[in-house]
Coordinates of C-alpha atoms in Angstrom, one line a residue:
M1 CA 89.4 84.4 134.4
G2 CA 92.5 83.0 135.9
W3 CA 94.3 86.3 136.3
R4 CA 97.5 84.9 137.9
P5 CA 98.5 82.0 135.5
C6 CA 97.0 83.5 132.4
S7 CA 99.4 86.0 130.8
G8 CA 96.8 87.5 128.6
C9 CA 95.4 90.2 130.9
T10 CA 97.9 92.2 132.8
H11 CA 95.5 94.3 134.8
E12 CA 92.7 93.1 137.1
F13 CA 91.6 96.5 138.6
N14 CA 91.2 100.1 137.5
L15 CA 90.8 99.0 133.8
H16 CA 89.1 102.3 133.1
R17 CA 92.4 104.1 134.1
P18 CA 95.4 101.8 134.1
N19 CA 98.8 103.0 135.4
I20 CA 100.2 103.3 131.9
V21 CA 97.8 106.1 131.2
E22 CA 99.7 108.4 133.6
E23 CA 102.9 107.5 131.9
A24 CA 101.4 108.4 128.5
T25 CA 99.9 111.6 129.8
N26 CA 103.3 112.7 131.2
F27 CA 105.1 111.6 128.0
F28 CA 102.8 113.7 125.7
K29 CA 102.9 116.6 128.2
S30 CA 106.7 116.7 127.9
H31 CA 106.2 117.1 124.1
G32 CA 103.7 120.0 124.5
V33 CA 100.5 118.0 124.4
S34 CA 98.7 119.0 127.6
D35 CA 95.2 117.7 126.8
F36 CA 95.9 114.0 126.1
T37 CA 92.8 111.9 126.5
F38 CA 92.2 108.2 127.1
D39 CA 89.2 106.2 125.8
S40 CA 88.9 102.8 127.4
C41 CA 86.1 101.7 125.0
R42 CA 84.5 98.3 126.0
L43 CA 86.2 96.7 129.0
W44 CA 84.9 93.2 128.4
G45 CA 83.6 91.3 125.4
W46 CA 85.6 93.5 123.1
R47 CA 88.0 91.0 121.5
C48 CA 86.7 89.9 118.1
R49 CA 89.8 88.1 116.9
A50 CA 91.7 85.5 119.0
K51 CA 94.6 83.1 118.3
L52 CA 94.6 80.2 120.8
A53 CA 97.0 77.4 121.4
I54 CA 95.6 73.8 121.7
R55 CA 97.4 71.4 123.9
G56 CA 96.6 68.7 126.5
L57 CA 94.8 65.5 125.7
S58 CA 91.8 64.7 123.5
E59 CA 89.7 63.9 126.6
N60 CA 90.9 67.1 128.3
P61 CA 92.0 69.7 125.7
L62 CA 93.5 72.9 126.8
I63 CA 92.5 75.9 124.6
G64 CA 94.0 79.1 125.6
L65 CA 97.3 81.1 126.0
Y66 CA 100.8 80.3 127.1
E67 CA 101.6 81.0 130.8
E68 CA 103.9 83.9 130.8
G69 CA 107.5 83.0 130.1
T70 CA 106.6 79.4 129.2
H71 CA 105.0 77.3 126.6
N72 CA 102.5 75.8 129.1
V73 CA 99.0 76.5 127.9
V74 CA 96.5 77.9 130.3
D75 CA 92.9 77.0 129.6
I76 CA 90.8 80.2 129.4
P77 CA 87.1 79.2 129.2
Q78 CA 84.7 82.1 129.3
C79 CA 87.4 84.8 128.9
K80 CA 85.9 88.2 129.8
A81 CA 87.9 89.9 127.0
H82 CA 86.5 87.7 124.3
H83 CA 83.4 88.4 122.3
P84 CA 80.9 86.0 123.9
N85 CA 80.5 84.1 120.7
I86 CA 84.2 83.3 120.6
N87 CA 83.8 81.7 124.0
A88 CA 80.8 79.7 122.7
A89 CA 82.8 78.6 119.6
V90 CA 85.7 77.5 121.8
E91 CA 83.4 75.3 123.9
L92 CA 81.9 73.8 120.7
L93 CA 85.4 73.1 119.5
R94 CA 86.3 71.5 122.8
K95 CA 83.3 69.3 122.5
G96 CA 84.3 68.3 119.0
I97 CA 87.8 67.4 120.1
K98 CA 86.6 65.1 122.8
E99 CA 83.9 63.4 120.8
L100 CA 86.0 62.8 117.7
N101 CA 89.2 62.0 119.6
I102 CA 91.2 64.8 117.9
E103 CA 94.7 64.8 119.3
P104 CA 96.0 68.2 120.5
Y105 CA 99.5 69.1 119.3
D106 CA 102.5 67.9 121.4
E107 CA 105.1 70.6 121.0
D108 CA 107.9 68.4 122.4
Q109 CA 107.3 65.5 120.1
G110 CA 105.9 67.3 117.1
T111 CA 102.9 65.0 117.1
G112 CA 99.2 65.5 117.2
D113 CA 96.5 66.9 114.9
L114 CA 95.3 70.4 116.0
R115 CA 97.9 73.0 116.9
Y116 CA 96.1 76.3 117.1
V117 CA 92.8 77.9 116.3
Q118 CA 92.1 81.4 115.1
M119 CA 88.6 82.7 115.8
A120 CA 87.3 85.9 114.2
V121 CA 83.9 87.5 114.7
T122 CA 82.1 89.4 111.9
T123 CA 79.3 91.7 113.0
Y124 CA 78.4 92.4 109.4
D125 CA 74.7 91.4 109.1
T126 CA 72.5 93.9 107.3
S127 CA 69.4 91.7 108.0
L128 CA 69.6 92.7 111.7
P129 CA 69.0 96.1 113.2
A130 CA 72.3 97.9 113.9
S131 CA 71.9 97.6 117.6
Q132 CA 71.7 93.8 117.4
R133 CA 74.6 93.1 115.1
Y134 CA 77.5 93.0 117.6
R135 CA 76.0 90.5 120.0
N136 CA 74.8 88.3 117.1
G137 CA 78.3 88.2 115.5
K138 CA 79.3 85.0 113.6
V139 CA 82.6 83.2 114.1
Q140 CA 85.1 82.3 111.4
V141 CA 87.0 79.3 112.7
A142 CA 90.5 78.6 111.2
L143 CA 92.0 75.3 112.4
V144 CA 95.8 75.1 112.3
W145 CA 96.3 71.4 111.3
N146 CA 99.6 69.5 111.9
S147 CA 100.1 68.3 108.4
R148 CA 101.5 69.5 105.1
N149 CA 98.2 69.6 103.2
E150 CA 94.7 68.3 102.9
K151 CA 95.9 64.9 101.5
S152 CA 97.8 63.9 104.6
S153 CA 96.9 60.8 106.6
N154 CA 95.0 62.7 109.3
S155 CA 92.9 64.8 106.8
E156 CA 89.7 62.7 107.5
K157 CA 89.9 63.8 111.1
L158 CA 90.1 67.4 109.9
N159 CA 87.0 67.1 107.8
D160 CA 85.1 65.3 110.6
L161 CA 85.9 68.2 113.0
A162 CA 84.9 70.8 110.4
N163 CA 81.6 69.0 109.8
F164 CA 81.0 68.8 113.5
L165 CA 81.4 72.5 113.9
W166 CA 79.2 73.3 111.0
R167 CA 76.5 70.8 112.0
N168 CA 76.3 72.1 115.5
G169 CA 77.0 75.8 114.9
G170 CA 76.0 76.4 111.3
P171 CA 72.9 78.1 109.9
R172 CA 70.6 75.1 110.8
S173 CA 71.6 75.2 114.4
N174 CA 70.2 77.4 117.2
P175 CA 71.9 79.6 117.7
H176 CA 73.7 80.1 114.4
L177 CA 77.2 80.6 115.6
I178 CA 79.7 79.6 112.9
H179 CA 80.3 81.8 109.9
S180 CA 82.8 79.5 108.2
V181 CA 85.5 76.9 108.8
W182 CA 89.0 77.1 107.3
A183 CA 92.1 75.0 107.6
N184 CA 95.7 76.1 107.7
F185 CA 98.4 73.5 107.3
Q186 CA 101.6 73.9 109.4
T187 CA 104.3 71.4 110.3
S188 CA 107.1 73.9 111.3
T189 CA 108.6 73.6 114.8
N190 CA 109.1 77.3 115.2
N191 CA 106.8 79.8 117.0
I192 CA 105.0 80.9 113.8
I193 CA 101.3 79.9 114.1
F194 CA 100.3 79.8 110.4
G195 CA 101.8 77.9 107.5
N196 CA 101.5 79.1 103.9
R197 CA 98.7 76.8 102.8
W198 CA 95.1 77.6 103.4
R199 CA 91.9 75.8 102.5
H200 CA 88.3 76.9 102.8
L201 CA 86.2 74.0 104.1
L202 CA 82.7 75.1 104.9
G203 CA 80.4 78.1 105.1
E204 CA 80.8 81.5 103.6
R205 CA 84.1 82.2 101.8
D206 CA 84.1 85.9 102.2
F207 CA 84.4 87.6 105.6
W208 CA 83.0 91.1 105.7
E209 CA 83.0 93.9 108.3
H210 CA 82.0 97.5 108.3
V211 CA 84.5 99.9 109.8
G212 CA 85.6 103.5 109.0
G213 CA 82.7 104.0 106.7
I214 CA 83.5 101.2 104.3
D215 CA 82.9 97.5 103.9
I216 CA 86.1 95.5 104.3
S217 CA 87.0 92.0 103.4
L218 CA 89.5 90.0 105.5
D219 CA 90.7 86.5 104.6
P220 CA 91.9 84.5 107.6
S221 CA 95.5 84.9 106.4
S222 CA 95.2 88.7 106.6
F223 CA 96.0 90.7 109.7
G224 CA 92.9 92.1 111.3
Q225 CA 92.4 94.3 114.4
A226 CA 91.1 92.4 117.4
N227 CA 89.0 95.3 118.8
T228 CA 86.5 96.0 116.0
R229 CA 84.7 98.8 117.7
A230 CA 87.8 100.6 118.8
F231 CA 89.3 100.3 115.3
D232 CA 86.1 101.8 113.8
N233 CA 86.3 104.6 116.4
L234 CA 90.0 105.2 115.5
L235 CA 89.3 105.4 111.8
R236 CA 86.5 107.9 112.2
K237 CA 88.7 110.1 114.4
L238 CA 91.6 109.7 111.9
H239 CA 89.5 111.1 109.0
K240 CA 89.5 114.7 110.4
Y241 CA 93.4 114.8 110.4
V242 CA 93.7 114.1 106.7
P243 CA 92.9 117.1 104.4
Y244 CA 90.3 116.6 101.6
G245 CA 92.0 115.7 98.3
A246 CA 95.3 114.7 99.9
S247 CA 97.8 112.2 98.6
V248 CA 98.4 109.5 101.2
A249 CA 100.9 106.7 101.7
D250 CA 99.7 103.9 104.0
L251 CA 102.7 101.9 105.2
Y252 CA 102.5 98.5 106.9
A253 CA 99.0 98.6 105.3
G254 CA 97.9 95.0 105.6
A255 CA 94.8 94.7 103.4
G256 CA 94.7 98.5 103.0
V257 CA 91.8 99.2 105.4
I258 CA 93.1 102.5 106.7
G259 CA 94.1 103.8 103.3
I260 CA 90.9 102.8 101.6
S261 CA 88.8 104.3 104.4
L262 CA 90.7 107.6 103.9
A263 CA 90.2 107.4 100.1
A264 CA 86.5 106.9 100.5
N265 CA 85.8 109.5 103.2
R266 CA 88.4 112.2 102.4
K267 CA 88.2 112.0 98.6
C268 CA 92.0 111.5 98.4
R269 CA 93.7 112.4 95.2
S270 CA 95.7 109.2 95.6
V271 CA 96.3 106.5 98.2
K272 CA 99.1 103.9 98.0
C273 CA 99.1 101.0 100.4
I274 CA 102.4 99.2 101.0
E275 CA 102.4 95.8 102.7
I276 CA 105.0 93.0 102.9
N277 CA 102.5 90.1 103.3
K278 CA 101.3 89.1 99.8
E279 CA 98.4 87.2 101.3
S280 CA 96.7 90.6 102.0
R281 CA 96.3 91.3 98.3
P282 CA 93.0 89.3 97.7
S283 CA 91.3 91.1 100.7
F284 CA 92.4 94.5 99.3
Q285 CA 90.9 93.6 95.9
K286 CA 87.6 92.5 97.3
T287 CA 87.3 95.7 99.4
I288 CA 88.0 98.1 96.6
N289 CA 85.5 96.2 94.4
R290 CA 82.8 97.2 96.8
L291 CA 83.6 100.9 96.7
P292 CA 81.1 103.2 95.1
N293 CA 81.8 104.5 91.6
S294 CA 82.0 108.0 93.0
I295 CA 85.5 107.3 94.2
E296 CA 87.6 109.2 91.6
G297 CA 91.1 109.1 93.1
S298 CA 93.9 106.6 92.6
I299 CA 94.1 103.7 95.0
S300 CA 96.9 101.2 94.8
W301 CA 98.4 98.3 96.8
H302 CA 102.0 97.2 96.6
N303 CA 103.6 94.1 97.9
A304 CA 106.9 95.5 99.2
D305 CA 109.1 95.9 102.2
T306 CA 108.9 99.5 103.5
S307 CA 112.4 99.1 105.0
I308 CA 114.0 98.9 101.6
N309 CA 114.4 102.3 99.9
P310 CA 111.6 103.9 102.0
V311 CA 112.0 107.3 100.4
S312 CA 110.5 106.0 97.2
W313 CA 107.2 105.5 99.1
L314 CA 107.3 108.8 100.9
V315 CA 107.9 111.1 97.9
G316 CA 104.7 112.0 96.2
S317 CA 102.6 112.0 99.3
D318 CA 101.1 114.8 101.5
V319 CA 100.3 112.5 104.4
I320 CA 102.1 109.4 105.7
V321 CA 100.2 106.9 107.8
V322 CA 102.2 104.2 109.6
D323 CA 100.7 101.2 111.4
P324 CA 103.7 99.1 112.2
P325 CA 103.8 95.8 114.1
R326 CA 104.6 95.8 117.8
K327 CA 108.3 96.2 117.2
G328 CA 107.7 99.6 115.7
L329 CA 109.1 101.3 112.6
D330 CA 112.1 100.0 110.7
S331 CA 115.1 102.1 111.4
S332 CA 115.6 102.9 107.7
L333 CA 112.1 104.3 107.6
V334 CA 112.7 106.4 110.7
D335 CA 115.9 107.8 109.1
A336 CA 114.0 108.5 105.9
L337 CA 111.2 110.4 107.7
R338 CA 113.7 112.4 109.6
T339 CA 115.7 113.6 106.6
I340 CA 112.9 113.7 103.9
S341 CA 112.9 117.5 103.9
S342 CA 116.5 117.5 102.6
H343 CA 115.2 116.1 99.4
K344 CA 113.2 119.1 98.5
P345 CA 115.8 121.1 96.6
S346 CA 116.7 118.1 94.4
L347 CA 113.4 116.5 93.5
K348 CA 114.3 116.4 89.8
S349 CA 117.7 114.8 90.5
L350 CA 115.8 112.3 92.8
S351 CA 113.6 111.4 89.9
S352 CA 116.6 110.9 87.7
N353 CA 118.4 108.9 90.3
V354 CA 115.5 106.5 90.5
K355 CA 115.9 105.7 86.8
E356 CA 119.7 105.2 87.2
E357 CA 119.4 102.9 90.3
K358 CA 121.8 100.0 89.9
R359 CA 121.8 98.3 93.3
P360 CA 120.4 94.8 92.6
W361 CA 118.5 94.3 95.8
I362 CA 116.7 97.6 95.3
L363 CA 115.9 96.7 91.7
R364 CA 114.6 93.3 92.7
E365 CA 112.4 94.9 95.4
R366 CA 111.0 97.3 92.9
E367 CA 110.3 94.6 90.3
Q368 CA 108.5 92.4 92.9
A369 CA 106.4 95.4 94.1
K370 CA 105.4 96.1 90.5
E371 CA 104.4 92.5 89.8
G372 CA 102.4 92.3 93.1
S373 CA 100.7 95.7 92.8
V374 CA 97.0 96.4 92.3
H375 CA 95.9 99.8 91.0
V376 CA 92.4 101.3 90.4
G377 CA 91.4 104.8 89.4
R378 CA 93.3 107.5 87.6
D379 CA 97.1 107.6 87.2
K380 CA 99.0 109.9 89.5
T381 CA 99.9 113.4 88.2
V382 CA 103.4 114.8 87.8
E383 CA 102.7 117.1 90.7
D384 CA 101.9 114.1 92.9
S385 CA 105.2 112.4 92.1
Q386 CA 107.2 115.5 93.0
S387 CA 105.6 116.5 96.3
L388 CA 106.9 115.8 99.8
P389 CA 104.9 114.8 102.8
E390 CA 103.8 117.4 105.3
K391 CA 102.1 115.2 107.9
L392 CA 102.7 111.9 109.6
I393 CA 100.1 109.9 111.5
Y394 CA 101.5 107.1 113.7
I395 CA 99.1 104.3 114.8
S396 CA 100.8 102.3 117.5
C397 CA 100.2 98.9 119.0
G398 CA 103.4 98.9 121.0
W399 CA 103.9 101.7 123.5
E400 CA 107.5 101.0 124.3
S401 CA 108.5 100.9 120.6
F402 CA 106.5 104.1 119.9
K403 CA 108.6 105.9 122.5
E404 CA 111.8 104.5 121.1
C405 CA 110.9 105.6 117.6
S406 CA 110.0 109.0 118.9
K407 CA 113.5 109.3 120.5
G408 CA 115.2 108.2 117.4
A409 CA 113.3 110.6 115.2
S410 CA 113.8 113.6 117.3
R411 CA 117.3 113.0 118.4
K412 CA 118.9 115.5 116.0
R413 CA 116.3 118.3 116.1
N414 CA 113.8 119.7 118.5
L415 CA 111.5 121.9 116.4
E416 CA 108.9 124.3 117.6
R417 CA 105.6 122.5 118.0
K418 CA 102.1 123.6 117.5
R419 CA 99.3 121.8 119.3
R420 CA 96.2 120.6 117.6
N421 CA 93.6 119.0 119.9
S422 CA 95.4 116.1 121.6
C423 CA 97.8 115.8 118.7
E424 CA 100.9 117.5 117.5
E425 CA 102.1 118.4 114.0
Q426 CA 105.6 119.0 112.8
S427 CA 106.4 121.1 109.7
G428 CA 108.8 119.6 107.1
M429 CA 108.7 116.1 108.7
D430 CA 112.0 116.8 110.5
L431 CA 110.5 115.4 113.6
A432 CA 109.2 112.1 112.2
L433 CA 106.7 111.2 114.9
N434 CA 104.2 114.0 115.1
F435 CA 101.8 113.5 117.8
E436 CA 98.7 113.2 115.8
S437 CA 99.5 109.7 117.0
A438 CA 97.9 110.6 120.3
V439 CA 94.7 109.7 118.5
S440 CA 95.9 106.2 118.1
V441 CA 97.6 105.8 121.4
C442 CA 94.2 106.2 123.1
Q443 CA 93.1 103.1 121.3
T444 CA 96.5 101.4 121.8
L445 CA 96.3 101.7 125.6
C446 CA 92.7 100.5 125.5
K447 CA 93.9 97.3 123.7
R448 CA 96.9 96.9 125.9
V449 CA 94.8 96.8 129.1
A450 CA 93.4 93.4 128.4
S451 CA 95.4 92.4 125.3
Y452 CA 97.2 89.1 125.0
E453 CA 98.4 89.2 121.5
R454 CA 102.0 89.8 122.6
V455 CA 102.0 86.6 124.7
L456 CA 100.8 83.8 122.4
V457 CA 103.5 83.9 119.7
K458 CA 106.0 86.1 118.1
D459 CA 104.7 85.8 114.6
E460 CA 104.0 89.5 114.0

């Protein structure tokens, strides 16, 4: 695997019980959670989504990750963390680069054709027995091309490479490996992998997966969890912590998978998903279109920044779910969560204040959120709009930021805690980070053992 130069996997031994588990156990014990548990899930072949840099020469392409602390790409053929079909698709891509003389990107010169590739595995195939679906997953390939659009001078090479992948890995090949081929066009010199322009080239347009009791759609531009099985496990555990009929706000929602899963399985009165990336909207719409007609609650998606006037998203919800990027919660949201109970005596004045808001940046944000929103189901009731949250569930993919948020939220008060399973609940939301998040940290640590997302780029 190349443990030493490859910065992706930080542990080689004791993957079933890495050192960080002891730290987490002690952390939660200090907050009254004595029965914290750790679930390692699969230790190899678990990664179903990978973003890989492509450098080197056309006759010897390097497809892998940056060596830690550098922008030198380390080739990682047959990575043990990858789903086996990602490794197979990488080798097929390598062969295509060589045969078609595709020029890997030169970061110093800004030249070359192929910058990165994102590979995502879908295990959604109802024609196969459930036990065979994971190992027979198909790979969606997204080629990050060094040009402005499909009309650029090197577009013929792009089409040739896409056709090569489809011809040798599509439905007429054995095995059938490739689900679809997409192109993303990027000419920026910063560390952001993807540009804003996407193009579907070959194969199926829609990418489906079944997690948390629902079918979900994910476009290549949408954020998706790398560990599909662990995410499914997390969602199913999460369900039992949300009361039936609750009103839920899903912050940093992406395509709304968590919120929609709760709406479908807990018969939520209302679910509102808030996400800053507008590219997630089509995936949300496709997912809700597959929901059964028996879903009677309100489900909405809003293109908004949760750091701007976060109280407006908290009020009206019984349960808040946060799934922030690795940096953790925005400080304004932490402050809002910590002080939300102080709004209870003045809900009516809060409602009137919203109408009288005059700050232009707040008004612009609200208008943009309204224009970018999607809503299905019944309208929310007056009671919904006046209620305050009673529970927070924190799903973390960054252990250090989780601890910092916890310190920030509990700095002013140290309330009496009551334990529930390996989780902890705070009344009145005064301590923002209740330890129902222990459910997610089990999954977080599992992903961190062999995770390399933090290394490749800083685009999240």
